[in-house]
Amino acid sequence: MPHAEDSTEAKPLVNGDKPSSQAVSHFTSYPTVQDSISMIKSNPYGEKTIDLVNHTYQSIVAPVLPYTQGPYGYIKPYVEKADELADNGLTRVDNTFPIVKEDSQKIKNSIISLAFLPLRLADESKDYVMHTYFNEYNKCGGNGYIAGGKAIITTTLVVTSDSLAWLSSFLQQKKEETKEVIKDKTNN
């Protein structure tokens, strides 16, 4: 986990142990999580909530901590194992979805780009058809209903021809990939 760093110093517990969590450190090292935390800290309501939680911890949990050291010794190996499993899970997420390690703005732009992909493709298709129609309209004489009718028919033929050519090249590529996979499977 190259992006996860232990940059925060934790206060020592009763026996000198320091509370640490590889999973929490790993999770908070993601740029999106860091940006979210800084946004919450900069918001007055978020800052007030953090102060309230800290005050509650100091007044209720901190005085009781020394009494929990004995029972905690029994469950400490299980807590450490759970932390290790969580960290391994986050490492798997890093490997499966490498975009989580990217900057928040880049993730946002990728999502927006993917969301508007159908609109962009529709706009490009419309532009292609209209450009083809105007070219054919000019080739047919460019005036009147007859030239428009001829342009519509030839535009339909050109677009169909281009679509079939693209489909043919796509299927040819998949056919070659399939042949390679079959060849690899039969050789093994």
Tab-separated table of C-alpha atoms in Angstrom:
chain	number	residue	atom	x	y	z
A	1	MET	CA	0.000	0.000	0.000
A	2	PRO	CA	2.287	2.744	-1.244
A	3	HIS	CA	-0.241	5.498	-0.676
A	4	ALA	CA	-0.974	4.503	2.936
A	5	GLU	CA	1.363	6.096	5.423
A	6	ASP	CA	1.305	6.217	9.195
A	7	SER	CA	1.531	9.971	9.558
A	8	THR	CA	-0.566	10.330	12.674
A	9	GLU	CA	0.922	9.761	16.089
A	10	ALA	CA	-1.495	8.088	18.472
A	11	LYS	CA	-1.504	8.722	22.210
A	12	PRO	CA	-0.033	5.827	24.209
A	13	LEU	CA	-2.444	3.665	26.149
A	14	VAL	CA	-1.912	2.550	29.754
A	15	ASN	CA	0.808	-0.032	29.062
A	16	GLY	CA	2.614	2.104	26.501
A	17	ASP	CA	0.868	0.451	23.565
A	18	LYS	CA	-0.213	2.792	20.816
A	19	PRO	CA	-3.605	2.262	19.224
A	20	SER	CA	-3.069	1.721	15.546
A	21	SER	CA	-5.055	0.257	12.761
A	22	GLN	CA	-3.581	-0.631	9.421
A	23	ALA	CA	-7.051	-0.682	7.869
A	24	VAL	CA	-8.007	2.775	9.165
A	25	SER	CA	-4.637	4.177	8.098
A	26	HIS	CA	-5.026	2.590	4.661
A	27	PHE	CA	-8.601	3.829	4.281
A	28	THR	CA	-7.786	7.386	5.326
A	29	SER	CA	-4.888	7.466	2.871
A	30	TYR	CA	-7.272	7.490	-0.091
A	31	PRO	CA	-7.427	10.988	-1.603
A	32	THR	CA	-11.226	10.950	-1.717
A	33	VAL	CA	-11.434	10.072	1.984
A	34	GLN	CA	-8.812	12.704	2.846
A	35	ASP	CA	-10.780	15.329	0.917
A	36	SER	CA	-13.995	14.281	2.669
A	37	ILE	CA	-12.356	14.520	6.094
A	38	SER	CA	-10.904	17.955	5.349
A	39	MET	CA	-14.299	19.108	4.056
A	40	ILE	CA	-15.997	17.930	7.257
A	41	LYS	CA	-13.348	19.640	9.370
A	42	SER	CA	-13.786	22.894	7.484
A	43	ASN	CA	-17.583	22.856	7.844
A	44	PRO	CA	-18.798	24.526	11.071
A	45	TYR	CA	-21.309	21.736	11.747
A	46	GLY	CA	-18.709	19.056	11.076
A	47	GLU	CA	-16.207	20.833	13.330
A	48	LYS	CA	-18.812	21.061	16.115
A	49	THR	CA	-19.601	17.347	15.722
A	50	ILE	CA	-15.908	16.434	15.941
A	51	ASP	CA	-15.526	18.594	19.065
A	52	LEU	CA	-18.570	16.923	20.622
A	53	VAL	CA	-17.229	13.436	19.878
A	54	ASN	CA	-13.791	14.344	21.266
A	55	HIS	CA	-15.344	15.807	24.422
A	56	THR	CA	-17.490	12.690	24.870
A	57	TYR	CA	-14.454	10.466	24.400
A	58	GLN	CA	-12.380	12.443	26.915
A	59	SER	CA	-15.129	12.549	29.528
A	60	ILE	CA	-16.604	9.047	29.198
A	61	VAL	CA	-14.270	6.639	27.380
A	62	ALA	CA	-10.807	7.832	28.460
A	63	PRO	CA	-11.422	7.386	32.222
A	64	VAL	CA	-12.666	3.822	31.640
A	65	LEU	CA	-9.807	2.718	29.350
A	66	PRO	CA	-7.409	1.624	32.130
A	67	TYR	CA	-10.043	-0.826	33.393
A	68	THR	CA	-10.452	-2.445	29.981
A	69	GLN	CA	-6.811	-3.440	29.538
A	70	GLY	CA	-7.277	-6.846	31.182
A	71	PRO	CA	-10.258	-7.939	29.067
A	72	TYR	CA	-8.726	-6.342	25.968
A	73	GLY	CA	-5.752	-8.697	26.306
A	74	TYR	CA	-8.063	-11.608	25.561
A	75	ILE	CA	-9.552	-10.166	22.407
A	76	LYS	CA	-6.448	-8.334	21.137
A	77	PRO	CA	-5.359	-11.178	18.768
A	78	TYR	CA	-8.835	-11.245	17.208
A	79	VAL	CA	-8.891	-7.478	16.780
A	80	GLU	CA	-5.449	-7.562	15.159
A	81	LYS	CA	-6.529	-10.368	12.812
A	82	ALA	CA	-9.698	-8.466	11.862
A	83	ASP	CA	-7.580	-5.369	11.199
A	84	GLU	CA	-5.204	-7.400	9.044
A	85	LEU	CA	-8.094	-8.905	7.066
A	86	ALA	CA	-9.620	-5.461	6.548
A	87	ASP	CA	-6.275	-4.110	5.346
A	88	ASN	CA	-5.893	-7.046	2.952
A	89	GLY	CA	-9.405	-6.339	1.673
A	90	LEU	CA	-8.481	-2.707	1.015
A	91	THR	CA	-5.312	-3.839	-0.762
A	92	ARG	CA	-7.476	-6.062	-2.966
A	93	VAL	CA	-9.725	-3.060	-3.663
A	94	ASP	CA	-6.582	-1.093	-4.624
A	95	ASN	CA	-5.558	-3.795	-7.085
A	96	THR	CA	-9.039	-4.329	-8.517
A	97	PHE	CA	-10.034	-0.656	-8.756
A	98	PRO	CA	-6.829	1.387	-9.079
A	99	ILE	CA	-8.869	4.563	-9.613
A	100	VAL	CA	-9.529	4.755	-5.838
A	101	LYS	CA	-5.906	5.876	-5.432
A	102	GLU	CA	-6.406	8.737	-7.885
A	103	ASP	CA	-7.179	12.347	-7.077
A	104	SER	CA	-10.806	13.156	-6.214
A	105	GLN	CA	-11.159	15.523	-9.162
A	106	LYS	CA	-9.945	12.847	-11.584
A	107	ILE	CA	-12.474	10.354	-10.183
A	108	LYS	CA	-15.247	12.945	-10.495
A	109	ASN	CA	-14.278	13.738	-14.101
A	110	SER	CA	-14.198	10.015	-14.972
A	111	ILE	CA	-17.674	9.473	-13.541
A	112	ILE	CA	-19.076	12.518	-15.337
A	113	SER	CA	-17.441	11.427	-18.597
A	114	LEU	CA	-18.917	7.951	-18.258
A	115	ALA	CA	-22.369	9.301	-17.344
A	116	PHE	CA	-22.499	11.555	-20.406
A	117	LEU	CA	-21.065	8.958	-22.803
A	118	PRO	CA	-24.470	8.072	-24.343
A	119	LEU	CA	-25.235	11.741	-24.991
A	120	ARG	CA	-21.813	12.320	-26.510
A	121	LEU	CA	-22.168	9.258	-28.755
A	122	ALA	CA	-25.653	10.356	-29.840
A	123	ASP	CA	-24.360	13.837	-30.659
A	124	GLU	CA	-21.426	12.438	-32.663
A	125	SER	CA	-23.778	10.088	-34.535
A	126	LYS	CA	-26.166	12.934	-35.331
A	127	ASP	CA	-23.274	15.067	-36.595
A	128	TYR	CA	-22.025	12.175	-38.764
A	129	VAL	CA	-25.472	11.575	-40.302
A	130	MET	CA	-26.114	15.281	-40.908
A	131	HIS	CA	-22.666	15.767	-42.475
A	132	THR	CA	-23.247	12.760	-44.723
A	133	TYR	CA	-26.713	14.037	-45.687
A	134	PHE	CA	-25.438	17.523	-46.631
A	135	ASN	CA	-22.603	16.009	-48.685
A	136	GLU	CA	-25.077	13.791	-50.541
A	137	TYR	CA	-27.528	16.681	-50.947
A	138	ASN	CA	-24.814	18.777	-52.584
A	139	LYS	CA	-23.811	15.868	-54.852
A	140	CYS	CA	-27.443	15.462	-56.011
A	141	GLY	CA	-27.787	19.044	-57.170
A	142	GLY	CA	-28.633	20.755	-53.934
A	143	ASN	CA	-32.051	22.261	-54.876
A	144	GLY	CA	-35.574	20.991	-54.491
A	145	TYR	CA	-37.443	18.029	-53.184
A	146	ILE	CA	-36.003	15.546	-55.647
A	147	ALA	CA	-32.419	16.318	-54.600
A	148	GLY	CA	-33.522	16.024	-50.938
A	149	GLY	CA	-35.169	12.661	-51.591
A	150	LYS	CA	-32.115	11.353	-53.437
A	151	ALA	CA	-29.895	12.636	-50.590
A	152	ILE	CA	-32.005	10.836	-47.990
A	153	ILE	CA	-31.808	7.546	-49.891
A	154	THR	CA	-28.063	7.790	-50.545
A	155	THR	CA	-27.414	8.907	-46.941
A	156	THR	CA	-29.261	5.829	-45.719
A	157	LEU	CA	-27.174	3.632	-48.019
A	158	VAL	CA	-23.879	5.280	-46.989
A	159	VAL	CA	-24.658	5.069	-43.259
A	160	THR	CA	-25.777	1.439	-43.614
A	161	SER	CA	-22.645	0.620	-45.595
A	162	ASP	CA	-20.396	2.278	-42.993
A	163	SER	CA	-22.229	0.519	-40.145
A	164	LEU	CA	-21.861	-2.868	-41.824
A	165	ALA	CA	-18.171	-2.200	-42.520
A	166	TRP	CA	-17.617	-1.370	-38.856
A	167	LEU	CA	-19.553	-4.460	-37.754
A	168	SER	CA	-17.549	-6.623	-40.152
A	169	SER	CA	-14.217	-5.328	-38.841
A	170	PHE	CA	-15.402	-5.795	-35.236
A	171	LEU	CA	-16.510	-9.376	-35.900
A	172	GLN	CA	-13.284	-10.115	-37.775
A	173	GLN	CA	-11.247	-8.919	-34.806
A	174	LYS	CA	-13.306	-11.059	-32.406
A	175	LYS	CA	-12.945	-14.025	-34.752
A	176	GLU	CA	-9.148	-13.680	-34.661
A	177	GLU	CA	-9.178	-13.393	-30.862
A	178	THR	CA	-11.361	-16.503	-30.633
A	179	LYS	CA	-9.005	-18.446	-32.907
A	180	GLU	CA	-6.055	-17.472	-30.683
A	181	VAL	CA	-7.909	-18.558	-27.532
A	182	ILE	CA	-8.895	-21.873	-29.118
A	183	LYS	CA	-5.321	-22.410	-30.289
A	184	ASP	CA	-4.001	-21.700	-26.786
A	185	LYS	CA	-6.552	-24.027	-25.182
A	186	THR	CA	-5.859	-26.902	-27.566
A	187	ASN	CA	-2.091	-26.582	-27.138
A	188	ASN	CA	-2.323	-26.783	-23.333
